[in-house]
Short mmCIF file of the C-alpha atoms (twelve columns), coordinates in Angstrom:
data_MODEL
# 
_entry.id   MODEL 
# 
loop_
_atom_site.group_PDB 
_atom_site.id 
_atom_site.type_symbol 
_atom_site.label_atom_id 
_atom_site.label_alt_id 
_atom_site.label_comp_id 
_atom_site.label_asym_id 
_atom_site.label_seq_id 
_atom_site.Cartn_x 
_atom_site.Cartn_y 
_atom_site.Cartn_z 
_atom_site.pdbx_PDB_model_num 
ATOM 1   C CA . MET A 1   -95.032  20.918  87.372 1 
ATOM 2   C CA . THR A 2   -95.083  17.799  85.169 1 
ATOM 3   C CA . GLN A 3   -96.627  18.303  81.766 1 
ATOM 4   C CA . GLN A 4   -99.458  15.782  81.489 1 
ATOM 5   C CA . ILE A 5   -98.940  13.375  78.602 1 
ATOM 6   C CA . PHE A 6   -101.337 10.594  77.685 1 
ATOM 7   C CA . PRO A 7   -99.819  7.464   79.276 1 
ATOM 8   C CA . THR A 8   -99.200  5.068   76.394 1 
ATOM 9   C CA . LYS A 9   -96.294  2.764   75.634 1 
ATOM 10  C CA . GLY A 10  -95.663  4.720   72.430 1 
ATOM 11  C CA . ASN A 11  -95.317  7.988   74.345 1 
ATOM 12  C CA . LEU A 12  -93.088  6.271   76.914 1 
ATOM 13  C CA . MET A 13  -90.729  4.985   74.207 1 
ATOM 14  C CA . ALA A 14  -90.617  8.417   72.538 1 
ATOM 15  C CA . LEU A 15  -89.802  10.101  75.861 1 
ATOM 16  C CA . GLN A 16  -87.101  7.558   76.671 1 
ATOM 17  C CA . LYS A 17  -85.500  8.235   73.295 1 
ATOM 18  C CA . SER A 18  -85.641  12.013  73.840 1 
ATOM 19  C CA . PHE A 19  -84.277  11.536  77.361 1 
ATOM 20  C CA . ALA A 20  -81.280  9.588   76.022 1 
ATOM 21  C CA . LEU A 21  -80.621  12.287  73.404 1 
ATOM 22  C CA . ALA A 22  -80.818  15.023  76.056 1 
ATOM 23  C CA . LYS A 23  -78.269  13.229  78.246 1 
ATOM 24  C CA . LYS A 24  -75.990  12.748  75.256 1 
ATOM 25  C CA . GLY A 25  -76.400  16.426  74.385 1 
ATOM 26  C CA . TYR A 26  -75.450  17.427  77.919 1 
ATOM 27  C CA . GLU A 27  -72.332  15.241  77.800 1 
ATOM 28  C CA . LEU A 28  -71.284  16.876  74.517 1 
ATOM 29  C CA . MET A 29  -71.945  20.389  75.866 1 
ATOM 30  C CA . ASP A 30  -69.979  19.612  79.021 1 
ATOM 31  C CA . ARG A 31  -67.068  18.230  76.980 1 
ATOM 32  C CA . LYS A 32  -67.112  21.256  74.672 1 
ATOM 33  C CA . ARG A 33  -67.139  23.632  77.640 1 
ATOM 34  C CA . ASN A 34  -64.154  21.909  79.268 1 
ATOM 35  C CA . ILE A 35  -62.128  21.971  76.039 1 
ATOM 36  C CA . LEU A 36  -62.897  25.672  75.502 1 
ATOM 37  C CA . ILE A 37  -61.969  26.486  79.100 1 
ATOM 38  C CA . ARG A 38  -58.615  24.718  78.750 1 
ATOM 39  C CA . GLU A 39  -57.957  26.593  75.502 1 
ATOM 40  C CA . MET A 40  -58.843  29.929  77.101 1 
ATOM 41  C CA . MET A 41  -56.718  29.309  80.207 1 
ATOM 42  C CA . THR A 42  -53.710  28.689  77.959 1 
ATOM 43  C CA . LEU A 43  -54.362  31.963  76.133 1 
ATOM 44  C CA . ILE A 44  -54.815  33.881  79.392 1 
ATOM 45  C CA . GLU A 45  -51.331  32.823  80.497 1 
ATOM 46  C CA . ASP A 46  -49.979  33.830  77.073 1 
ATOM 47  C CA . VAL A 47  -51.656  37.244  77.414 1 
ATOM 48  C CA . ARG A 48  -50.087  37.801  80.822 1 
ATOM 49  C CA . LEU A 49  -46.589  37.078  79.524 1 
ATOM 50  C CA . LEU A 50  -47.161  39.020  76.304 1 
ATOM 51  C CA . ARG A 51  -48.422  42.146  78.081 1 
ATOM 52  C CA . LYS A 52  -45.360  42.076  80.315 1 
ATOM 53  C CA . ASP A 53  -43.056  41.740  77.302 1 
ATOM 54  C CA . LEU A 54  -44.949  44.452  75.404 1 
ATOM 55  C CA . ALA A 55  -44.758  46.913  78.312 1 
ATOM 56  C CA . HIS A 56  -41.003  46.367  78.575 1 
ATOM 57  C CA . THR A 57  -40.537  46.737  74.807 1 
ATOM 58  C CA . TYR A 58  -42.631  49.938  74.743 1 
ATOM 59  C CA . GLN A 59  -40.455  51.367  77.499 1 
ATOM 60  C CA . GLN A 60  -37.290  50.544  75.561 1 
ATOM 61  C CA . ALA A 61  -38.713  51.935  72.315 1 
ATOM 62  C CA . TYR A 62  -39.800  55.277  73.821 1 
ATOM 63  C CA . GLN A 63  -36.527  55.622  75.686 1 
ATOM 64  C CA . ALA A 64  -34.620  55.014  72.449 1 
ATOM 65  C CA . LEU A 65  -36.849  57.546  70.671 1 
ATOM 66  C CA . GLN A 66  -36.179  60.158  73.350 1 
ATOM 67  C CA . GLU A 67  -32.443  59.573  73.044 1 
ATOM 68  C CA . ALA A 68  -32.702  59.865  69.252 1 
ATOM 69  C CA . ASN A 69  -34.595  63.151  69.646 1 
ATOM 70  C CA . ILE A 70  -31.898  64.432  71.970 1 
ATOM 71  C CA . THR A 71  -29.046  63.536  69.633 1 
ATOM 72  C CA . LEU A 72  -30.753  64.304  66.308 1 
ATOM 73  C CA . GLY A 73  -33.388  66.849  67.214 1 
ATOM 74  C CA . ILE A 74  -37.039  66.185  66.318 1 
ATOM 75  C CA . VAL A 75  -37.095  62.969  64.266 1 
ATOM 76  C CA . SER A 76  -40.687  63.221  62.975 1 
ATOM 77  C CA . ASP A 77  -39.510  64.287  59.503 1 
ATOM 78  C CA . ILE A 78  -37.141  61.327  59.360 1 
ATOM 79  C CA . ALA A 79  -39.884  58.961  60.570 1 
ATOM 80  C CA . LYS A 80  -42.179  60.128  57.736 1 
ATOM 81  C CA . ALA A 81  -39.682  58.716  55.275 1 
ATOM 82  C CA . ILE A 82  -40.305  55.182  56.588 1 
ATOM 83  C CA . PRO A 83  -42.970  53.446  54.434 1 
ATOM 84  C CA . LEU A 84  -46.063  51.874  56.017 1 
ATOM 85  C CA . ASP A 85  -45.992  48.122  56.606 1 
ATOM 86  C CA . ASN A 86  -49.237  46.384  55.601 1 
ATOM 87  C CA . GLY A 87  -47.923  42.829  55.846 1 
ATOM 88  C CA . VAL A 88  -50.685  41.483  58.120 1 
ATOM 89  C CA . GLU A 89  -52.989  38.581  57.259 1 
ATOM 90  C CA . VAL A 90  -55.841  37.136  59.343 1 
ATOM 91  C CA . THR A 91  -56.890  33.493  59.029 1 
ATOM 92  C CA . TYR A 92  -59.135  31.384  61.270 1 
ATOM 93  C CA . ARG A 93  -59.009  27.991  62.921 1 
ATOM 94  C CA . SER A 94  -61.893  26.150  64.542 1 
ATOM 95  C CA . VAL A 95  -61.898  24.996  68.166 1 
ATOM 96  C CA . MET A 96  -65.085  23.013  68.871 1 
ATOM 97  C CA . GLY A 97  -66.950  25.155  66.353 1 
ATOM 98  C CA . VAL A 98  -65.531  28.470  67.622 1 
ATOM 99  C CA . GLU A 99  -63.681  30.489  64.967 1 
ATOM 100 C CA . ILE A 100 -60.367  31.596  66.470 1 
ATOM 101 C CA . PRO A 101 -58.327  34.222  64.565 1 
ATOM 102 C CA . SER A 102 -54.694  33.684  63.684 1 
ATOM 103 C CA . VAL A 103 -52.898  36.889  62.735 1 
ATOM 104 C CA . SER A 104 -49.735  36.511  60.685 1 
ATOM 105 C CA . HIS A 105 -47.298  39.371  60.293 1 
ATOM 106 C CA . TYR A 106 -45.051  39.218  57.275 1 
ATOM 107 C CA . ALA A 107 -41.939  41.307  57.782 1 
ATOM 108 C CA . GLU A 108 -41.482  42.748  54.317 1 
ATOM 109 C CA . GLN A 109 -38.142  43.983  53.141 1 
ATOM 110 C CA . VAL A 110 -38.608  47.661  53.911 1 
ATOM 111 C CA . LYS A 111 -36.474  49.972  51.842 1 
ATOM 112 C CA . ILE A 112 -35.246  52.660  54.191 1 
ATOM 113 C CA . THR A 113 -35.505  56.013  52.438 1 
ATOM 114 C CA . TYR A 114 -34.192  58.269  55.169 1 
ATOM 115 C CA . GLY A 115 -30.583  59.311  54.763 1 
ATOM 116 C CA . ILE A 116 -28.171  57.252  56.818 1 
ATOM 117 C CA . GLY A 117 -25.961  60.265  57.261 1 
ATOM 118 C CA . HIS A 118 -28.798  62.104  59.010 1 
ATOM 119 C CA . THR A 119 -29.414  59.390  61.641 1 
ATOM 120 C CA . ASN A 120 -27.449  57.399  64.189 1 
ATOM 121 C CA . THR A 121 -27.599  54.106  66.078 1 
ATOM 122 C CA . LYS A 122 -30.085  55.568  68.585 1 
ATOM 123 C CA . PHE A 123 -32.631  56.175  65.835 1 
ATOM 124 C CA . ASP A 124 -32.000  52.761  64.273 1 
ATOM 125 C CA . TYR A 125 -32.485  51.093  67.662 1 
ATOM 126 C CA . ALA A 126 -35.724  53.025  68.214 1 
ATOM 127 C CA . TYR A 127 -36.934  51.948  64.767 1 
ATOM 128 C CA . LYS A 128 -36.197  48.285  65.488 1 
ATOM 129 C CA . SER A 129 -37.780  48.542  68.942 1 
ATOM 130 C CA . PHE A 130 -41.021  49.906  67.490 1 
ATOM 131 C CA . GLN A 131 -40.965  47.123  64.909 1 
ATOM 132 C CA . LYS A 132 -40.954  44.651  67.778 1 
ATOM 133 C CA . VAL A 133 -43.744  46.625  69.469 1 
ATOM 134 C CA . ARG A 134 -45.824  46.264  66.310 1 
ATOM 135 C CA . GLU A 135 -45.225  42.514  66.160 1 
ATOM 136 C CA . LEU A 136 -46.156  42.054  69.820 1 
ATOM 137 C CA . THR A 137 -49.237  44.261  69.414 1 
ATOM 138 C CA . VAL A 138 -50.424  42.156  66.468 1 
ATOM 139 C CA . LYS A 139 -49.975  38.996  68.539 1 
ATOM 140 C CA . LEU A 140 -51.743  40.538  71.523 1 
ATOM 141 C CA . ALA A 141 -54.683  41.577  69.338 1 
ATOM 142 C CA . GLU A 142 -54.942  37.983  68.102 1 
ATOM 143 C CA . ILE A 143 -54.935  36.505  71.606 1 
ATOM 144 C CA . ASP A 144 -57.282  39.145  73.063 1 
ATOM 145 C CA . ASN A 145 -59.819  38.521  70.299 1 
ATOM 146 C CA . SER A 146 -59.450  34.754  70.685 1 
ATOM 147 C CA . THR A 147 -59.999  35.009  74.443 1 
ATOM 148 C CA . TYR A 148 -63.133  37.114  73.926 1 
ATOM 149 C CA . ARG A 149 -64.566  34.638  71.409 1 
ATOM 150 C CA . LEU A 150 -63.806  31.680  73.669 1 
ATOM 151 C CA . ALA A 151 -65.310  33.370  76.736 1 
ATOM 152 C CA . ASN A 152 -68.475  34.173  74.786 1 
ATOM 153 C CA . ALA A 153 -68.712  30.578  73.516 1 
ATOM 154 C CA . ILE A 154 -68.147  29.217  77.035 1 
ATOM 155 C CA . ARG A 155 -71.004  31.346  78.402 1 
ATOM 156 C CA . LYS A 156 -73.373  30.111  75.689 1 
ATOM 157 C CA . THR A 157 -72.283  26.492  76.131 1 
ATOM 158 C CA . GLN A 158 -72.648  26.753  79.910 1 
ATOM 159 C CA . LYS A 159 -76.146  28.181  79.513 1 
ATOM 160 C CA . ARG A 160 -77.203  25.327  77.214 1 
ATOM 161 C CA . ALA A 161 -75.619  22.705  79.465 1 
ATOM 162 C CA . ASN A 162 -77.400  24.160  82.506 1 
ATOM 163 C CA . ALA A 163 -80.725  24.160  80.653 1 
ATOM 164 C CA . LEU A 164 -80.283  20.490  79.752 1 
ATOM 165 C CA . GLN A 165 -79.123  19.491  83.225 1 
ATOM 166 C CA . ASN A 166 -81.569  21.523  85.302 1 
ATOM 167 C CA . ILE A 167 -84.678  21.783  83.102 1 
ATOM 168 C CA . VAL A 168 -84.857  19.428  80.122 1 
ATOM 169 C CA . ILE A 169 -83.457  16.228  81.663 1 
ATOM 170 C CA . PRO A 170 -85.439  16.508  84.951 1 
ATOM 171 C CA . ARG A 171 -88.617  17.185  82.931 1 
ATOM 172 C CA . PHE A 172 -88.080  14.043  80.859 1 
ATOM 173 C CA . GLU A 173 -87.378  12.045  84.037 1 
ATOM 174 C CA . SER A 174 -90.592  13.313  85.605 1 
ATOM 175 C CA . GLN A 175 -92.649  12.572  82.495 1 
ATOM 176 C CA . ILE A 176 -91.164  9.086   82.131 1 
ATOM 177 C CA . LYS A 177 -91.926  8.330   85.790 1 
ATOM 178 C CA . TYR A 178 -95.483  9.626   85.402 1 
ATOM 179 C CA . ILE A 179 -96.191  7.437   82.358 1 
ATOM 180 C CA . SER A 180 -94.395  4.398   83.825 1 
ATOM 181 C CA . ASP A 181 -96.399  4.668   87.050 1 
ATOM 182 C CA . ALA A 182 -99.641  5.125   85.099 1 
ATOM 183 C CA . LEU A 183 -98.932  2.091   82.893 1 
ATOM 184 C CA . GLU A 184 -98.040  -0.033  85.918 1 
ATOM 185 C CA . GLU A 185 -101.273 1.030   87.596 1 
ATOM 186 C CA . LYS A 186 -103.211 0.083   84.459 1 
ATOM 187 C CA . GLU A 187 -101.504 -3.311  84.407 1 
ATOM 188 C CA . ARG A 188 -102.365 -3.904  88.060 1 
ATOM 189 C CA . GLU A 189 -105.971 -2.910  87.446 1 
ATOM 190 C CA . ALA A 190 -106.146 -5.161  84.385 1 
ATOM 191 C CA . PHE A 191 -104.626 -8.045  86.359 1 
ATOM 192 C CA . THR A 192 -107.100 -7.512  89.195 1 
ATOM 193 C CA . ARG A 193 -110.016 -7.428  86.750 1 
ATOM 194 C CA . GLN A 194 -108.798 -10.636 85.130 1 
ATOM 195 C CA . LYS A 195 -108.635 -12.340 88.521 1 
ATOM 196 C CA . VAL A 196 -112.143 -11.168 89.392 1 
ATOM 197 C CA . ILE A 197 -113.505 -12.263 86.014 1 
ATOM 198 C CA . LYS A 198 -111.773 -15.625 86.312 1 
ATOM 199 C CA . LYS A 199 -113.087 -16.118 89.834 1 
ATOM 200 C CA . GLN A 200 -116.615 -15.198 88.785 1 
ATOM 201 C CA . ALA A 201 -116.379 -17.539 85.810 1 
ATOM 202 C CA . GLU A 202 -115.232 -20.391 88.053 1 
ATOM 203 C CA . LYS A 203 -118.037 -19.639 90.494 1 
ATOM 204 C CA . ARG A 204 -120.640 -19.709 87.739 1 
ATOM 205 C CA . LYS A 205 -119.145 -22.937 86.462 1 
ATOM 206 C CA . GLU A 206 -119.466 -24.527 89.905 1 
ATOM 207 C CA . GLU A 207 -123.034 -23.276 90.254 1 
ATOM 208 C CA . HIS A 208 -123.875 -24.711 86.836 1 
ATOM 209 C CA . LYS A 209 -122.516 -28.115 87.866 1 
ATOM 210 C CA . GLN A 210 -124.748 -28.121 90.910 1 
# 
């Protein structure tokens, strides 16, 4: 149902301006949505490849750990001697106003404190494999979080674009048509009145001459 607005030229100009802004807003929302979708599709492919790589690396790491356990016995005491690595930093970049995390992992020079004589190549390989697991997990966390943020932004952008396209813009079109039709009708009525007045004036003029 069209909201009734007093049909004046001022209101018509204001509505036409708002209508132009709404169309521009829709174009921007549509462009933003498409850019975000392209960004997310790239990340989704990265996630697929990364999960595959991570699953394979996990398998290698646990297999190496099992072999180390077999050759060395329980290695939990040895593992406790390895210091924690806190070399992770999170920064953000903006994609069409959406803050996307970028997780950087700094491989610090870790001083190995377990005795070399108490370990073997199996344990060292397991250690390096789990280091790679950590790096891949950090990267996966970054991409998963980025994908979630992008998907959420796409939903919001889509909702706003739909509101502009299906509600706001049609309402402005309807209101503009209503006022334009009303003003045209007023002009026709005014023109008709002028013709009648002119005809009556000419008739009186002729009667006066007689």
